[in-house]
PDB file of C-alpha atoms in Angstrom:
ATOM      1  CA  MET K   1     109.646 106.364 112.430  1.00 56.00           C
ATOM      2  CA  HIS K   2     110.070 103.281 110.356  1.00 88.00           C
ATOM      3  CA  PRO K   3     107.497 100.778 112.637  1.00 93.00           C
ATOM      4  CA  MET K   4     110.084  98.158 113.037  1.00 96.00           C
ATOM      5  CA  LEU K   5     112.366 101.091 114.378  1.00 97.00           C
ATOM      6  CA  THR K   6     109.966 102.248 116.880  1.00 97.00           C
ATOM      7  CA  ILE K   7     109.610  98.207 118.219  1.00 97.00           C
ATOM      8  CA  ALA K   8     113.858  98.066 118.045  1.00 98.00           C
ATOM      9  CA  VAL K   9     114.339 101.373 119.997  1.00 98.00           C
ATOM     10  CA  ARG K  10     111.494 100.325 122.641  1.00 97.00           C
ATOM     11  CA  ALA K  11     113.339  97.028 122.523  1.00 98.00           C
ATOM     12  CA  ALA K  12     116.667  98.255 122.990  1.00 98.00           C
ATOM     13  CA  ARG K  13     115.208 100.971 126.011  1.00 98.00           C
ATOM     14  CA  ALA K  14     113.993  97.702 127.507  1.00 97.00           C
ATOM     15  CA  ALA K  15     117.256  95.750 127.499  1.00 97.00           C
ATOM     16  CA  GLY K  16     118.877  99.066 128.150  1.00 97.00           C
ATOM     17  CA  GLN K  17     117.340  99.698 131.733  1.00 97.00           C
ATOM     18  CA  THR K  18     117.812  96.197 132.397  1.00 95.00           C
ATOM     19  CA  ILE K  19     121.655  96.786 132.070  1.00 96.00           C
ATOM     20  CA  MET K  20     121.912 100.202 134.191  1.00 96.00           C
ATOM     21  CA  ARG K  21     120.168  98.285 136.874  1.00 93.00           C
ATOM     22  CA  ALA K  22     122.071  95.585 137.113  1.00 92.00           C
ATOM     23  CA  TYR K  23     125.389  98.295 136.899  1.00 93.00           C
ATOM     24  CA  THR K  24     124.607  99.630 140.305  1.00 90.00           C
ATOM     25  CA  GLU K  25     125.134  96.434 141.778  1.00 88.00           C
ATOM     26  CA  LEU K  26     128.028  94.799 139.618  1.00 86.00           C
ATOM     27  CA  ASP K  27     128.876  92.406 142.492  1.00 83.00           C
ATOM     28  CA  ARG K  28     125.594  90.580 142.166  1.00 83.00           C
ATOM     29  CA  VAL K  29     126.041  89.888 139.049  1.00 85.00           C
ATOM     30  CA  GLU K  30     126.441  86.120 137.652  1.00 83.00           C
ATOM     31  CA  VAL K  31     129.764  85.375 135.471  1.00 82.00           C
ATOM     32  CA  SER K  32     130.449  82.204 133.645  1.00 77.00           C
ATOM     33  CA  ALA K  33     132.629  81.445 130.925  1.00 71.00           C
ATOM     34  CA  LYS K  34     131.044  80.491 127.281  1.00 64.00           C
ATOM     35  CA  GLY K  35     134.440  79.467 125.823  1.00 61.00           C
ATOM     36  CA  ILE K  36     138.276  80.871 125.929  1.00 59.00           C
ATOM     37  CA  ASN K  37     138.169  84.107 126.648  1.00 56.00           C
ATOM     38  CA  ASP K  38     134.588  84.406 126.219  1.00 59.00           C
ATOM     39  CA  PHE K  39     132.158  85.270 129.342  1.00 67.00           C
ATOM     40  CA  VAL K  40     128.680  85.429 129.713  1.00 72.00           C
ATOM     41  CA  THR K  41     126.361  87.314 132.514  1.00 79.00           C
ATOM     42  CA  SER K  42     123.378  87.276 134.404  1.00 87.00           C
ATOM     43  CA  VAL K  43     122.647  90.261 132.501  1.00 90.00           C
ATOM     44  CA  ASP K  44     123.592  89.470 128.940  1.00 90.00           C
ATOM     45  CA  LYS K  45     120.573  86.943 129.600  1.00 90.00           C
ATOM     46  CA  GLU K  46     118.260  89.268 130.874  1.00 92.00           C
ATOM     47  CA  ALA K  47     118.730  91.804 128.593  1.00 95.00           C
ATOM     48  CA  GLU K  48     118.281  89.303 125.371  1.00 94.00           C
ATOM     49  CA  ALA K  49     114.709  88.158 126.745  1.00 94.00           C
ATOM     50  CA  ALA K  50     113.664  92.136 127.295  1.00 96.00           C
ATOM     51  CA  ILE K  51     114.291  92.458 123.396  1.00 96.00           C
ATOM     52  CA  THR K  52     112.965  89.291 122.020  1.00 94.00           C
ATOM     53  CA  TYR K  53     109.630  89.749 124.476  1.00 95.00           C
ATOM     54  CA  GLN K  54     109.605  93.611 122.930  1.00 96.00           C
ATOM     55  CA  ILE K  55     109.977  92.100 119.248  1.00 95.00           C
ATOM     56  CA  ARG K  56     107.245  89.461 119.803  1.00 93.00           C
ATOM     57  CA  LYS K  57     104.990  91.208 121.275  1.00 94.00           C
ATOM     58  CA  SER K  58     104.378  93.184 117.703  1.00 94.00           C
ATOM     59  CA  TYR K  59     106.359  90.573 115.344  1.00 94.00           C
ATOM     60  CA  PRO K  60     105.635  87.177 117.000  1.00 93.00           C
ATOM     61  CA  ASP K  61     106.127  85.318 113.637  1.00 93.00           C
ATOM     62  CA  HIS K  62     109.896  87.084 112.440  1.00 94.00           C
ATOM     63  CA  THR K  63     112.764  85.038 113.603  1.00 93.00           C
ATOM     64  CA  ILE K  64     115.212  86.129 116.599  1.00 94.00           C
ATOM     65  CA  VAL K  65     118.964  85.548 116.451  1.00 93.00           C
ATOM     66  CA  GLY K  66     120.503  86.212 119.463  1.00 86.00           C
ATOM     67  CA  GLU K  67     124.204  86.278 120.738  1.00 78.00           C
ATOM     68  CA  GLU K  68     123.268  84.013 124.332  1.00 72.00           C
ATOM     69  CA  LYS K  69     119.910  81.453 122.964  1.00 74.00           C
ATOM     70  CA  GLY K  70     120.678  81.300 119.266  1.00 69.00           C
ATOM     71  CA  GLU K  71     118.448  81.591 116.635  1.00 75.00           C
ATOM     72  CA  ASN K  72     114.599  81.203 118.059  1.00 71.00           C
ATOM     73  CA  ARG K  73     113.056  81.040 114.738  1.00 72.00           C
ATOM     74  CA  GLY K  74     109.379  81.887 113.242  1.00 74.00           C
ATOM     75  CA  GLU K  75     106.980  80.914 110.970  1.00 75.00           C
ATOM     76  CA  ASN K  76     108.759  84.126 108.554  1.00 81.00           C
ATOM     77  CA  LYS K  77     112.074  83.391 107.799  1.00 83.00           C
ATOM     78  CA  ASP K  78     111.822  86.447 105.984  1.00 92.00           C
ATOM     79  CA  TYR K  79     111.998  88.817 108.572  1.00 95.00           C
ATOM     80  CA  ILE K  80     115.138  88.058 111.273  1.00 95.00           C
ATOM     81  CA  TRP K  81     116.335  90.235 113.973  1.00 96.00           C
ATOM     82  CA  ILE K  82     120.007  89.622 115.038  1.00 96.00           C
ATOM     83  CA  VAL K  83     120.600  90.327 118.737  1.00 96.00           C
ATOM     84  CA  ASP K  84     123.638  90.795 121.064  1.00 96.00           C
ATOM     85  CA  PRO K  85     122.276  92.255 124.010  1.00 96.00           C
ATOM     86  CA  LEU K  86     125.262  93.938 125.990  1.00 95.00           C
ATOM     87  CA  ASP K  87     128.187  93.926 123.436  1.00 95.00           C
ATOM     88  CA  GLY K  88     131.401  94.605 125.504  1.00 94.00           C
ATOM     89  CA  THR K  89     130.667  92.319 128.542  1.00 91.00           C
ATOM     90  CA  ASN K  90     134.047  92.350 129.569  1.00 90.00           C
ATOM     91  CA  ASN K  91     134.162  96.083 129.998  1.00 94.00           C
ATOM     92  CA  PHE K  92     130.410  95.778 131.973  1.00 93.00           C
ATOM     93  CA  VAL K  93     131.489  93.346 134.129  1.00 89.00           C
ATOM     94  CA  ARG K  94     135.154  95.251 135.243  1.00 91.00           C
ATOM     95  CA  GLY K  95     132.446  97.914 135.801  1.00 93.00           C
ATOM     96  CA  ILE K  96     133.903 100.415 132.543  1.00 95.00           C
ATOM     97  CA  PRO K  97     131.063 102.045 131.041  1.00 97.00           C
ATOM     98  CA  HIS K  98     131.436 101.359 127.823  1.00 97.00           C
ATOM     99  CA  PHE K  99     129.150  99.167 126.206  1.00 97.00           C
ATOM    100  CA  ALA K 100     125.912  98.943 124.076  1.00 98.00           C
ATOM    101  CA  VAL K 101     122.870  96.953 122.817  1.00 98.00           C
ATOM    102  CA  SER K 102     122.940  96.385 119.255  1.00 98.00           C
ATOM    103  CA  ILE K 103     120.063  95.334 117.200  1.00 98.00           C
ATOM    104  CA  ALA K 104     119.305  94.771 113.457  1.00 98.00           C
ATOM    105  CA  LEU K 105     116.287  93.791 111.544  1.00 97.00           C
ATOM    106  CA  GLN K 106     116.961  91.878 108.105  1.00 96.00           C
ATOM    107  CA  TYR K 107     114.502  91.384 105.528  1.00 95.00           C
ATOM    108  CA  LYS K 108     115.458  89.064 102.763  1.00 94.00           C
ATOM    109  CA  GLY K 109     119.050  89.011 103.766  1.00 93.00           C
ATOM    110  CA  LYS K 110     119.636  93.336 103.346  1.00 95.00           C
ATOM    111  CA  THR K 111     119.657  94.906 106.700  1.00 97.00           C
ATOM    112  CA  GLU K 112     116.313  97.682 106.525  1.00 97.00           C
ATOM    113  CA  VAL K 113     116.921  98.824 110.416  1.00 98.00           C
ATOM    114  CA  ALA K 114     119.625  98.765 113.256  1.00 98.00           C
ATOM    115  CA  VAL K 115     120.158 100.300 116.291  1.00 98.00           C
ATOM    116  CA  VAL K 116     122.731 100.677 118.782  1.00 98.00           C
ATOM    117  CA  TYR K 117     122.159 101.822 122.257  1.00 98.00           C
ATOM    118  CA  ASP K 118     124.864 103.063 124.774  1.00 98.00           C
ATOM    119  CA  PRO K 119     122.367 103.473 128.051  1.00 98.00           C
ATOM    120  CA  VAL K 120     125.348 104.994 129.783  1.00 97.00           C
ATOM    121  CA  ARG K 121     125.444 107.870 127.754  1.00 98.00           C
ATOM    122  CA  GLU K 122     121.907 107.495 126.437  1.00 97.00           C
ATOM    123  CA  GLU K 123     123.030 107.911 123.514  1.00 98.00           C
ATOM    124  CA  LEU K 124     120.861 106.304 120.065  1.00 98.00           C
ATOM    125  CA  PHE K 125     122.058 105.774 116.894  1.00 98.00           C
ATOM    126  CA  THR K 126     119.622 104.778 114.630  1.00 98.00           C
ATOM    127  CA  ALA K 127     120.030 104.084 110.747  1.00 98.00           C
ATOM    128  CA  ILE K 128     117.212 102.885 108.159  1.00 97.00           C
ATOM    129  CA  ARG K 129     118.123 101.417 104.831  1.00 97.00           C
ATOM    130  CA  GLY K 130     117.741 104.150 102.669  1.00 97.00           C
ATOM    131  CA  LYS K 131     116.817 107.006 104.752  1.00 97.00           C
ATOM    132  CA  GLY K 132     120.578 107.834 106.547  1.00 97.00           C
ATOM    133  CA  ALA K 133     121.715 107.314 110.033  1.00 98.00           C
ATOM    134  CA  LYS K 134     120.742 109.407 113.270  1.00 98.00           C
ATOM    135  CA  LEU K 135     122.444 110.186 116.701  1.00 98.00           C
ATOM    136  CA  ASN K 136     119.434 110.889 118.840  1.00 97.00           C
ATOM    137  CA  ASP K 137     117.334 112.279 116.338  1.00 90.00           C
ATOM    138  CA  PHE K 138     120.346 114.388 114.602  1.00 97.00           C
ATOM    139  CA  ARG K 139     121.674 113.231 111.288  1.00 98.00           C
ATOM    140  CA  ILE K 140     125.163 111.967 111.840  1.00 98.00           C
ATOM    141  CA  ARG K 141     128.067 111.388 108.451  1.00 98.00           C
ATOM    142  CA  VAL K 142     131.331 109.542 108.037  1.00 98.00           C
ATOM    143  CA  THR K 143     134.403 112.089 108.695  1.00 97.00           C
ATOM    144  CA  ASN K 144     135.649 113.537 105.118  1.00 95.00           C
ATOM    145  CA  VAL K 145     139.455 112.298 105.202  1.00 93.00           C
ATOM    146  CA  ASN K 146     141.341 111.446 101.835  1.00 89.00           C
ATOM    147  CA  GLU K 147     144.205 109.902 103.826  1.00 93.00           C
ATOM    148  CA  LEU K 148     145.118 107.737 106.666  1.00 96.00           C
ATOM    149  CA  ALA K 149     147.982 110.953 108.644  1.00 96.00           C
ATOM    150  CA  PRO K 150     145.603 112.675 110.487  1.00 97.00           C
ATOM    151  CA  THR K 151     143.035 109.563 111.418  1.00 97.00           C
ATOM    152  CA  ILE K 152     141.948 107.805 114.790  1.00 98.00           C
ATOM    153  CA  ILE K 153     141.001 104.639 114.175  1.00 98.00           C
ATOM    154  CA  GLY K 154     139.033 102.365 115.900  1.00 97.00           C
ATOM    155  CA  THR K 155     140.280  98.349 116.079  1.00 97.00           C
ATOM    156  CA  GLY K 156     139.948  95.000 118.178  1.00 93.00           C
ATOM    157  CA  PHE K 157     142.263  92.589 120.119  1.00 90.00           C
ATOM    158  CA  PRO K 158     141.687  89.450 118.340  1.00 83.00           C
ATOM    159  CA  PHE K 159     141.406  87.798 121.865  1.00 74.00           C
ATOM    160  CA  LYS K 160     139.043  84.826 120.505  1.00 72.00           C
ATOM    161  CA  ALA K 161     140.977  84.296 117.362  1.00 71.00           C
ATOM    162  CA  ARG K 162     144.627  84.061 118.952  1.00 76.00           C
ATOM    163  CA  GLN K 163     145.668  81.883 116.437  1.00 76.00           C
ATOM    164  CA  HIS K 164     145.809  85.204 113.890  1.00 77.00           C
ATOM    165  CA  THR K 165     147.742  87.581 116.934  1.00 85.00           C
ATOM    166  CA  GLU K 166     151.100  87.548 115.288  1.00 87.00           C
ATOM    167  CA  THR K 167     149.246  88.614 111.640  1.00 88.00           C
ATOM    168  CA  TYR K 168     146.933  91.154 113.762  1.00 89.00           C
ATOM    169  CA  MET K 169     150.170  92.733 115.313  1.00 93.00           C
ATOM    170  CA  ALA K 170     152.012  93.129 111.890  1.00 92.00           C
ATOM    171  CA  ILE K 171     148.818  95.105 110.705  1.00 93.00           C
ATOM    172  CA  PHE K 172     148.312  97.266 113.530  1.00 95.00           C
ATOM    173  CA  GLY K 173     152.301  98.344 113.724  1.00 94.00           C
ATOM    174  CA  GLU K 174     151.513  98.933 109.979  1.00 94.00           C
ATOM    175  CA  VAL K 175     147.776 100.964 110.305  1.00 95.00           C
ATOM    176  CA  PHE K 176     149.979 102.668 113.124  1.00 96.00           C
ATOM    177  CA  GLY K 177     152.889 104.125 111.184  1.00 95.00           C
ATOM    178  CA  HIS K 178     150.728 105.669 108.411  1.00 94.00           C
ATOM    179  CA  CYS K 179     147.824 106.917 111.110  1.00 96.00           C
ATOM    180  CA  SER K 180     147.220 109.847 113.717  1.00 96.00           C
ATOM    181  CA  ASP K 181     146.688 107.481 116.379  1.00 97.00           C
ATOM    182  CA  LEU K 182     144.765 103.901 117.174  1.00 97.00           C
ATOM    183  CA  ARG K 183     142.040 102.806 120.044  1.00 96.00           C
ATOM    184  CA  ARG K 184     140.978  99.730 121.475  1.00 96.00           C
ATOM    185  CA  THR K 185     137.796 100.417 123.322  1.00 95.00           C
ATOM    186  CA  GLY K 186     136.530  96.891 123.692  1.00 95.00           C
ATOM    187  CA  SER K 187     132.910  97.449 122.031  1.00 97.00           C
ATOM    188  CA  ALA K 188     132.646  96.338 117.966  1.00 97.00           C
ATOM    189  CA  ALA K 189     129.300  98.456 117.442  1.00 97.00           C
ATOM    190  CA  LEU K 190     130.207 101.287 119.237  1.00 98.00           C
ATOM    191  CA  ASP K 191     133.482 101.541 117.574  1.00 98.00           C
ATOM    192  CA  LEU K 192     131.066 101.387 114.058  1.00 98.00           C
ATOM    193  CA  ALA K 193     128.880 103.549 115.713  1.00 98.00           C
ATOM    194  CA  TYR K 194     131.440 106.198 116.088  1.00 98.00           C
ATOM    195  CA  VAL K 195     132.871 105.656 112.719  1.00 98.00           C
ATOM    196  CA  ALA K 196     129.076 106.637 111.358  1.00 98.00           C
ATOM    197  CA  ALA K 197     128.988 109.762 113.833  1.00 98.00           C
ATOM    198  CA  GLY K 198     132.905 110.752 112.939  1.00 98.00           C
ATOM    199  CA  ARG K 199     134.460 110.321 116.050  1.00 98.00           C
ATOM    200  CA  LEU K 200     136.428 107.673 114.755  1.00 98.00           C
ATOM    201  CA  ASP K 201     137.765 107.687 110.977  1.00 98.00           C
ATOM    202  CA  GLY K 202     137.743 103.766 110.699  1.00 97.00           C
ATOM    203  CA  PHE K 203     137.878 100.942 112.059  1.00 98.00           C
ATOM    204  CA  PHE K 204     138.912  97.475 111.897  1.00 96.00           C
ATOM    205  CA  GLU K 205     138.775  94.010 113.924  1.00 94.00           C
ATOM    206  CA  ILE K 206     139.196  90.328 113.512  1.00 91.00           C
ATOM    207  CA  GLY K 207     136.660  87.270 113.739  1.00 88.00           C
ATOM    208  CA  LEU K 208     133.578  89.306 115.077  1.00 93.00           C
ATOM    209  CA  LYS K 209     129.626  87.834 114.566  1.00 92.00           C
ATOM    210  CA  PRO K 210     127.241  88.604 113.079  1.00 94.00           C
ATOM    211  CA  TRP K 211     125.574  90.333 116.320  1.00 94.00           C
ATOM    212  CA  ASP K 212     128.446  92.609 116.726  1.00 95.00           C
ATOM    213  CA  ILE K 213     128.440  94.034 113.203  1.00 95.00           C
ATOM    214  CA  ALA K 214     124.979  94.127 111.596  1.00 97.00           C
ATOM    215  CA  ALA K 215     123.893  96.946 113.518  1.00 98.00           C
ATOM    216  CA  GLY K 216     126.719  98.828 112.581  1.00 98.00           C
ATOM    217  CA  ASP K 217     127.469  98.064 109.256  1.00 98.00           C
ATOM    218  CA  LEU K 218     124.144 100.213 108.518  1.00 98.00           C
ATOM    219  CA  LEU K 219     124.700 102.706 110.382  1.00 98.00           C
ATOM    220  CA  CYS K 220     127.888 103.383 108.473  1.00 98.00           C
ATOM    221  CA  ARG K 221     126.611 102.847 105.100  1.00 98.00           C
ATOM    222  CA  GLU K 222     124.009 105.060 105.457  1.00 98.00           C
ATOM    223  CA  ALA K 223     126.398 107.774 107.145  1.00 98.00           C
ATOM    224  CA  GLY K 224     128.195 107.775 104.397  1.00 98.00           C
ATOM    225  CA  GLY K 225     131.133 104.897 105.146  1.00 97.00           C
ATOM    226  CA  THR K 226     131.985 101.971 103.231  1.00 97.00           C
ATOM    227  CA  VAL K 227     132.349  98.614 104.800  1.00 98.00           C
ATOM    228  CA  THR K 228     134.556  95.998 103.431  1.00 96.00           C
ATOM    229  CA  ASP K 229     136.485  92.841 104.291  1.00 94.00           C
ATOM    230  CA  PHE K 230     139.798  92.833 104.742  1.00 91.00           C
ATOM    231  CA  THR K 231     140.324  92.279 101.195  1.00 91.00           C
ATOM    232  CA  GLY K 232     138.150  94.943 100.225  1.00 92.00           C
ATOM    233  CA  GLY K 233     135.129  92.031  99.281  1.00 92.00           C
ATOM    234  CA  HIS K 234     131.880  91.802 100.931  1.00 93.00           C
ATOM    235  CA  ASN K 235     131.996  88.988 103.246  1.00 90.00           C
ATOM    236  CA  TYR K 236     132.803  90.462 106.653  1.00 94.00           C
ATOM    237  CA  LEU K 237     129.718  89.206 107.748  1.00 92.00           C
ATOM    238  CA  ILE K 238     130.448  85.521 107.157  1.00 91.00           C
ATOM    239  CA  SER K 239     134.303  85.611 108.046  1.00 89.00           C
ATOM    240  CA  GLY K 240     133.847  88.583 111.024  1.00 90.00           C
ATOM    241  CA  ASN K 241     136.655  90.333 109.256  1.00 92.00           C
ATOM    242  CA  ILE K 242     135.448  94.200 109.027  1.00 95.00           C
ATOM    243  CA  VAL K 243     136.921  97.210 107.701  1.00 97.00           C
ATOM    244  CA  ALA K 244     135.216 100.022 107.678  1.00 98.00           C
ATOM    245  CA  GLY K 245     134.740 103.789 107.795  1.00 97.00           C
ATOM    246  CA  SER K 246     134.807 106.510 105.233  1.00 95.00           C
ATOM    247  CA  PRO K 247     135.428 105.541 101.316  1.00 96.00           C
ATOM    248  CA  LYS K 248     139.017 106.726 101.363  1.00 96.00           C
ATOM    249  CA  VAL K 249     140.134 105.744 104.966  1.00 97.00           C
ATOM    250  CA  THR K 250     138.605 102.019 104.261  1.00 97.00           C
ATOM    251  CA  THR K 251     140.521 101.613 100.772  1.00 96.00           C
ATOM    252  CA  GLU K 252     143.747 103.158 102.306  1.00 96.00           C
ATOM    253  CA  LEU K 253     143.266 100.936 104.841  1.00 96.00           C
ATOM    254  CA  VAL K 254     142.531  97.655 103.059  1.00 95.00           C
ATOM    255  CA  LYS K 255     145.500  99.027 101.046  1.00 95.00           C
ATOM    256  CA  THR K 256     147.896  98.988 104.183  1.00 94.00           C
ATOM    257  CA  MET K 257     147.022  95.619 105.728  1.00 92.00           C
ATOM    258  CA  ARG K 258     145.931  93.487 102.575  1.00 90.00           C
ATOM    259  CA  PRO K 259     150.224  92.714 101.876  1.00 90.00           C
ATOM    260  CA  LEU K 260     150.088  91.122 105.649  1.00 88.00           C
ATOM    261  CA  LEU K 261     147.218  89.033 105.256  1.00 86.00           C
ATOM    262  CA  ASN K 262     147.571  84.861 105.986  1.00 77.00           C
ATOM    263  CA  GLU K 263     145.607  82.850 103.944  1.00 71.00           C
ATOM    264  CA  GLY K 264     142.312  83.008 106.721  1.00 68.00           C
ATOM    265  CA  LEU K 265     142.386  86.300 106.536  1.00 74.00           C
ATOM    266  CA  LYS K 266     141.897  86.388 102.626  1.00 69.00           C
ATOM    267  CA  ARG K 267     138.349  84.177 102.782  1.00 64.00           C
TER     268      ARG K 267
END
């Protein structure tokens, strides 16, 4: 195993243990608002600290960018760890058993290692650039679908970017008219992992952050998928607007969505 993947897995499992201990005593979890419709718990912070500890033990000079503590700059700026300690916080707080730890490592701007860990199901999704993607050590691939008609597509509502609600609902309606069904589960990291594993045929969402996307992006691409922004470009880590799926599904989704985009979603 890639030595940095070993550390990423160790960090993800440590965070998962922290999360699951708290999940058995949800009434003790402290919840506070970071912004409108944006919540953080004491568990998010503890899980991020567990991840940072594991990374710093082996790579004390690397930079870590986490959802909760922002950028923890190290001397070596070529290596950047992008961390979401608990993707699906709202699910976690409500006792809905669907959330994950997401960790990606970038070297000079390219994502080299990715881990998405579901501690409820003990499912570990991993990828190394150029080496493929795995679920619990078994190779995974995106589905081989040539059209939208039989597909199940994952999505997420723009609850932090409600200025796009009208456009999003138009896109939702158009995609729903072309596919078999749509799913909204509450964890973008797991949605992307599910696309990589062939459980979903595609996925689209507005306004995500790099820590939501970075690991799932590499998982999808290493599983044979295509990841783009809403116009078919590659600006999704900056814009947060992402489309992922098998190559033909991604192409069909972009083609379906493009005529409905407002100016804010074309960037």
